[in-house]
Short mmCIF file of C-alpha atoms in Angstrom, two decimals:
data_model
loop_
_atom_site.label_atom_id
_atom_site.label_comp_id
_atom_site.label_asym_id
_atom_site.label_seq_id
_atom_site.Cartn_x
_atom_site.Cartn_y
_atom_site.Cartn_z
CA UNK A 1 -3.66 -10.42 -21.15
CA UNK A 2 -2.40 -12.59 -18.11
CA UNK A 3 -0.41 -15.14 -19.44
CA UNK A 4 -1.28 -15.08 -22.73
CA UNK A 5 -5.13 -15.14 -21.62
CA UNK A 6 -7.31 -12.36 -22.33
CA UNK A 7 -8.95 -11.14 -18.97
CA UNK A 8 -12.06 -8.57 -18.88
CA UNK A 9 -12.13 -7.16 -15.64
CA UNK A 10 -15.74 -6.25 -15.57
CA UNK A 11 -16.46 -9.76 -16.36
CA UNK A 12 -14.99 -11.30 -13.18
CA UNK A 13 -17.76 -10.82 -10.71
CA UNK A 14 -18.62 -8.56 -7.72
CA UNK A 15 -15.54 -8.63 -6.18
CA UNK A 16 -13.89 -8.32 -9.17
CA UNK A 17 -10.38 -9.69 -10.55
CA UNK A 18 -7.51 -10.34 -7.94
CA UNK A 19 -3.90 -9.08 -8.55
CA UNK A 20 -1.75 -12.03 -9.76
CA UNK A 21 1.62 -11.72 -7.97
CA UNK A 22 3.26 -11.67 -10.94
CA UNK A 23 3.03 -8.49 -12.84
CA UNK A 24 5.54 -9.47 -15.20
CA UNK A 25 2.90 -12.02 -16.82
CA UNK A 26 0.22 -9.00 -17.65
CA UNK A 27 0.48 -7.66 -21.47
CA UNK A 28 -1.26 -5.24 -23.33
CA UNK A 29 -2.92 -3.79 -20.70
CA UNK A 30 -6.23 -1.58 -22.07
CA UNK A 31 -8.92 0.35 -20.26
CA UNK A 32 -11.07 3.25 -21.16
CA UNK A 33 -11.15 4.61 -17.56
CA UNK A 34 -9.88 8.00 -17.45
CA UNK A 35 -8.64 7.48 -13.25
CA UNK A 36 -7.57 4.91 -11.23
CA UNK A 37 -9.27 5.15 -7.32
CA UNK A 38 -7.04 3.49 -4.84
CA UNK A 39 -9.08 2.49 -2.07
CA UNK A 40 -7.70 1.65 1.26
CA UNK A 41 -10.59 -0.68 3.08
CA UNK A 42 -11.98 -3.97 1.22
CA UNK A 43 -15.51 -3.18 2.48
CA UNK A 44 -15.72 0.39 0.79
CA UNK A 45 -13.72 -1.37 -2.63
CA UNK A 46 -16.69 -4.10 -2.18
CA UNK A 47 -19.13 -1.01 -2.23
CA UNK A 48 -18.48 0.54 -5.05
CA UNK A 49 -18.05 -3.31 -6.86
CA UNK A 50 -21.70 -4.09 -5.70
CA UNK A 51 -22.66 -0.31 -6.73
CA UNK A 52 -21.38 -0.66 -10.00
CA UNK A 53 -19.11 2.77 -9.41
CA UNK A 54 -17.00 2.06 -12.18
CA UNK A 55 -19.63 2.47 -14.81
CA UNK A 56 -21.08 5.48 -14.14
CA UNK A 57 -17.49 7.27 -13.10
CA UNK A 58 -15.01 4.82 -15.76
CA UNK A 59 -12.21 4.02 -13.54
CA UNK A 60 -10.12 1.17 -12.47
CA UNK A 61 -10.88 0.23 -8.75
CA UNK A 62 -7.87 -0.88 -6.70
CA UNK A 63 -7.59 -2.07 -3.19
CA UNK A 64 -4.44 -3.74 -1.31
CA UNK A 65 -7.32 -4.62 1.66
CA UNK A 66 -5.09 -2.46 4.17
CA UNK A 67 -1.41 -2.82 4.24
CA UNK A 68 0.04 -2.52 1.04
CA UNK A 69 1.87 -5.64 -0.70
CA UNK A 70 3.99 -5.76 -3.42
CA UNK A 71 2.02 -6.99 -6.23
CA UNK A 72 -0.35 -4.36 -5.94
CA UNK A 73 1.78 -1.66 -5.84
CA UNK A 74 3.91 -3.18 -9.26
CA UNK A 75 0.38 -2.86 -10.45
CA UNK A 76 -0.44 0.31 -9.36
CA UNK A 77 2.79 1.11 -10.68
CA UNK A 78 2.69 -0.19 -13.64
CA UNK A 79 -0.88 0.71 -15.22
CA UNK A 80 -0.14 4.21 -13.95
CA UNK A 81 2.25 4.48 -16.38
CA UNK A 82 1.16 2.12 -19.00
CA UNK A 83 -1.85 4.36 -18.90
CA UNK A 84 -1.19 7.45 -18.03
CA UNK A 85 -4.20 8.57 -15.79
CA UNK A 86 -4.16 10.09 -12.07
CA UNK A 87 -4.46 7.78 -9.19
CA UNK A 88 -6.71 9.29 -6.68
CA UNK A 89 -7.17 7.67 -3.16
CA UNK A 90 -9.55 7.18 -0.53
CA UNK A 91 -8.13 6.04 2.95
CA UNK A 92 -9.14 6.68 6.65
CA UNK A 93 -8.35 10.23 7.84
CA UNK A 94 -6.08 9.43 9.96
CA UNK A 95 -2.26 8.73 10.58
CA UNK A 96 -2.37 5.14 9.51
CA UNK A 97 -4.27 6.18 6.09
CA UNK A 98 -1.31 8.39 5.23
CA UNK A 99 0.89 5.98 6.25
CA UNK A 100 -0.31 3.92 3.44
CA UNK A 101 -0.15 6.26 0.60
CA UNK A 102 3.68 7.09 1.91
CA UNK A 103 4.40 3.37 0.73
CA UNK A 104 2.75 3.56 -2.65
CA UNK A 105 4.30 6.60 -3.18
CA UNK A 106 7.74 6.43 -2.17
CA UNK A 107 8.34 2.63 -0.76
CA UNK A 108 8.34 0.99 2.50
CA UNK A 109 10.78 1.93 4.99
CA UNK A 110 11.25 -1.99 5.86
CA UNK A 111 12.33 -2.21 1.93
CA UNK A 112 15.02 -0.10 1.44
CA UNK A 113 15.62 -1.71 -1.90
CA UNK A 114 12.46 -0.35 -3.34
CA UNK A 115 12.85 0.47 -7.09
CA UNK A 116 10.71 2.67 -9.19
CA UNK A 117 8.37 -0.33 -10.03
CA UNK A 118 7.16 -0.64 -7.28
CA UNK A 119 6.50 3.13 -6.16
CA UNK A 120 3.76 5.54 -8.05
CA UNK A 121 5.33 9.04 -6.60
CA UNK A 122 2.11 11.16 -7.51
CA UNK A 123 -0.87 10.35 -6.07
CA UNK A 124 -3.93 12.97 -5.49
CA UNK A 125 -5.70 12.27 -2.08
CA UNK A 126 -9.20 12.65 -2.65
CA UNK A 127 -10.62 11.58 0.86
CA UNK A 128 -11.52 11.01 3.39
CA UNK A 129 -9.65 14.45 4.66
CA UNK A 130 -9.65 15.76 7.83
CA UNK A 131 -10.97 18.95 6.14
CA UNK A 132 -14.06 16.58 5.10
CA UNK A 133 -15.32 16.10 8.41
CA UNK A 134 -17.31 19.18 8.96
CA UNK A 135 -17.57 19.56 5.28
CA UNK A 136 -19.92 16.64 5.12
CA UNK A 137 -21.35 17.23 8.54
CA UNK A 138 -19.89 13.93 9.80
CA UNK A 139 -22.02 12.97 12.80
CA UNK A 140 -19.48 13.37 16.18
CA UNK A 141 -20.27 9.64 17.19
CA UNK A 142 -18.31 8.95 14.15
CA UNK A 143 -15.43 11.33 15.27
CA UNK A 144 -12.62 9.31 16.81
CA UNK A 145 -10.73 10.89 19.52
CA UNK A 146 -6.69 10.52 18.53
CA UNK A 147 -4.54 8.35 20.89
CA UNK A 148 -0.84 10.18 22.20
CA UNK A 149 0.54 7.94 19.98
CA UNK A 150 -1.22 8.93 16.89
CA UNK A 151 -0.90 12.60 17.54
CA UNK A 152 2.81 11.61 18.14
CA UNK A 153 2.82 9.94 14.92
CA UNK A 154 0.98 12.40 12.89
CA UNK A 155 3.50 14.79 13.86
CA UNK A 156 6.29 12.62 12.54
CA UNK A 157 4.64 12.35 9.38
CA UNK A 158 4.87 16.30 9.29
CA UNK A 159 8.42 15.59 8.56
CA UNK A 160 8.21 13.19 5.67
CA UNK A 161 8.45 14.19 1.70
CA UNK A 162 6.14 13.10 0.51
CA UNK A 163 3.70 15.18 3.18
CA UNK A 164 5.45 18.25 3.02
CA UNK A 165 6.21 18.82 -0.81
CA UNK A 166 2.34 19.20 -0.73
CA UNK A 167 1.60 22.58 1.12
CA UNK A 168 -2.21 21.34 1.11
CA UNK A 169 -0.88 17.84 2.56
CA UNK A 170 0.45 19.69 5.36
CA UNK A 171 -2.61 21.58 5.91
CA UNK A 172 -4.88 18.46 6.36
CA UNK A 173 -2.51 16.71 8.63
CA UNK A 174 -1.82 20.00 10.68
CA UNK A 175 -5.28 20.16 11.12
CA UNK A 176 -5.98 16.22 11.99
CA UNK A 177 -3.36 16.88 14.67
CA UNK A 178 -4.68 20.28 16.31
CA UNK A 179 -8.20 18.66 16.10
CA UNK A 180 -7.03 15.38 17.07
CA UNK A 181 -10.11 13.77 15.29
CA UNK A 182 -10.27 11.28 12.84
CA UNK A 183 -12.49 8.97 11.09
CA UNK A 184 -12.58 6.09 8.79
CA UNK A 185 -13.97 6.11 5.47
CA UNK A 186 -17.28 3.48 6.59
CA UNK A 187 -17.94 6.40 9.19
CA UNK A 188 -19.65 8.37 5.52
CA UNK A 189 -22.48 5.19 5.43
CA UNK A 190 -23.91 6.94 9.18
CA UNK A 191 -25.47 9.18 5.97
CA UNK A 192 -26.59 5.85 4.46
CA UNK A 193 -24.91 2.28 2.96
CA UNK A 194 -24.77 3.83 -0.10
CA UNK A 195 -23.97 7.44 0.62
CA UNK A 196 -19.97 7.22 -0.41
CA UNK A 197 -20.89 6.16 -3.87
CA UNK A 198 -24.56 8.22 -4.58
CA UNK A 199 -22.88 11.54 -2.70
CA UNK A 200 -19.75 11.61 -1.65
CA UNK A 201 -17.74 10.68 -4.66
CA UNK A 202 -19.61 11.87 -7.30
CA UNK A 203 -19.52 15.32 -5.63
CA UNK A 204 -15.77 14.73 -4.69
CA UNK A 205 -15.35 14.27 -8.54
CA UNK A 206 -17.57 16.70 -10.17
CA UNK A 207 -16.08 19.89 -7.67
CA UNK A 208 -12.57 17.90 -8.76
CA UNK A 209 -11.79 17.80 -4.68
CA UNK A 210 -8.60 16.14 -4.38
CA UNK A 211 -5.34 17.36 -3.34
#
């Protein structure tokens, strides 16, 4: 309920049902997904909308369309523990991608003030990992070469928490830096438009490949 109005998320279209900025107004929140998949690009959340993904894998598709704001990680937040499924997420592998899941984890640095609302500490990355790319035999025209300064930040992120109280964390990101490749998750559709949600997922999910 938003508001006292009952809202069916499946009901709201392609593009689905956009996160009021005020949380506080959703009650009774129910769902029969059994994970959450927090996606970092709008065009790969719009893929698995127009693909139907939720209803052959039930799961609640989130996107914050890049930089993380605050109503959608009080969401994230709060249906995480309202109920009580993993959050698994698909970003870019690269620097930036982590850099995401560092504030829905444990806060911006800009907000120092962050509470517990607005964080969701554990978070299971599922893709795209640097680890992925010759796993999936990504094409090398959609390998991108690291600039000095992500190498330089990649490196600094080899410091962080929430990176290293993962030792398998640590061994992506190690490996992102000695390669110095990344990729971004619409580099999978080079296999076809429809290849994350036909392939890569569903194998991601049935092997249970997240970290």
């Amino acid at each position: 309920y938003e508001d006292g109005d009952f809202i069916d998320c499946t009901k709201m279209g392609v593009g689905g049902k956009a996160i009021p900025p005020y949380i506080d107004k959703i009650e009774n929140i129910e769902s029969d997904a059994e994970f959450i998949l927090l996606v970092e690009k709008e065009a790969a959340y719009m893929r698995m909308a127009e693909d139907r993904f939720y209803q052959r894998y039930p799961c609640i598709v989130i996107t914050a369309k890049g930089q993380p704001d605050v109503a959608t990680r009080m969401f994230l937040s709060r249906i995480t523990a309202e109920l009580k499924i993993p959050v698994l997420a698909l970003v870019d592998s690269d620097p930036y991608g982590l850099k995401i899941l560092s504030v829905y984890m444990s806060g911006s640095k800009n907000m120092s003030y962050d509470s517990a609302s607005l964080t969701t500490p554990d978070i299971k990355w599922l893709g795209l990992r640097p680890s992925d790319l010759n796993r999936y035999d990504l094409p090398e025209q959609c390998r991108l070469k690291m600039t000095e300064n992500d190498i330089k930040t990649g490196k600094e992120l080899l410091q962080e928490a929430f990176i290293t109280q993962n030792p398998l964390w640590v061994k992506e990101l190690q490996r992102m830096v000695k390669t110095k490749e990344k990729a971004e998750i619409q580099a999978l559709s080079s296999f076809g438009f429809q290849y994350v949600t036909e392939v890569y997922l569903p194998r991601k999910l049935r092997e249970g490949d997240w970290i």
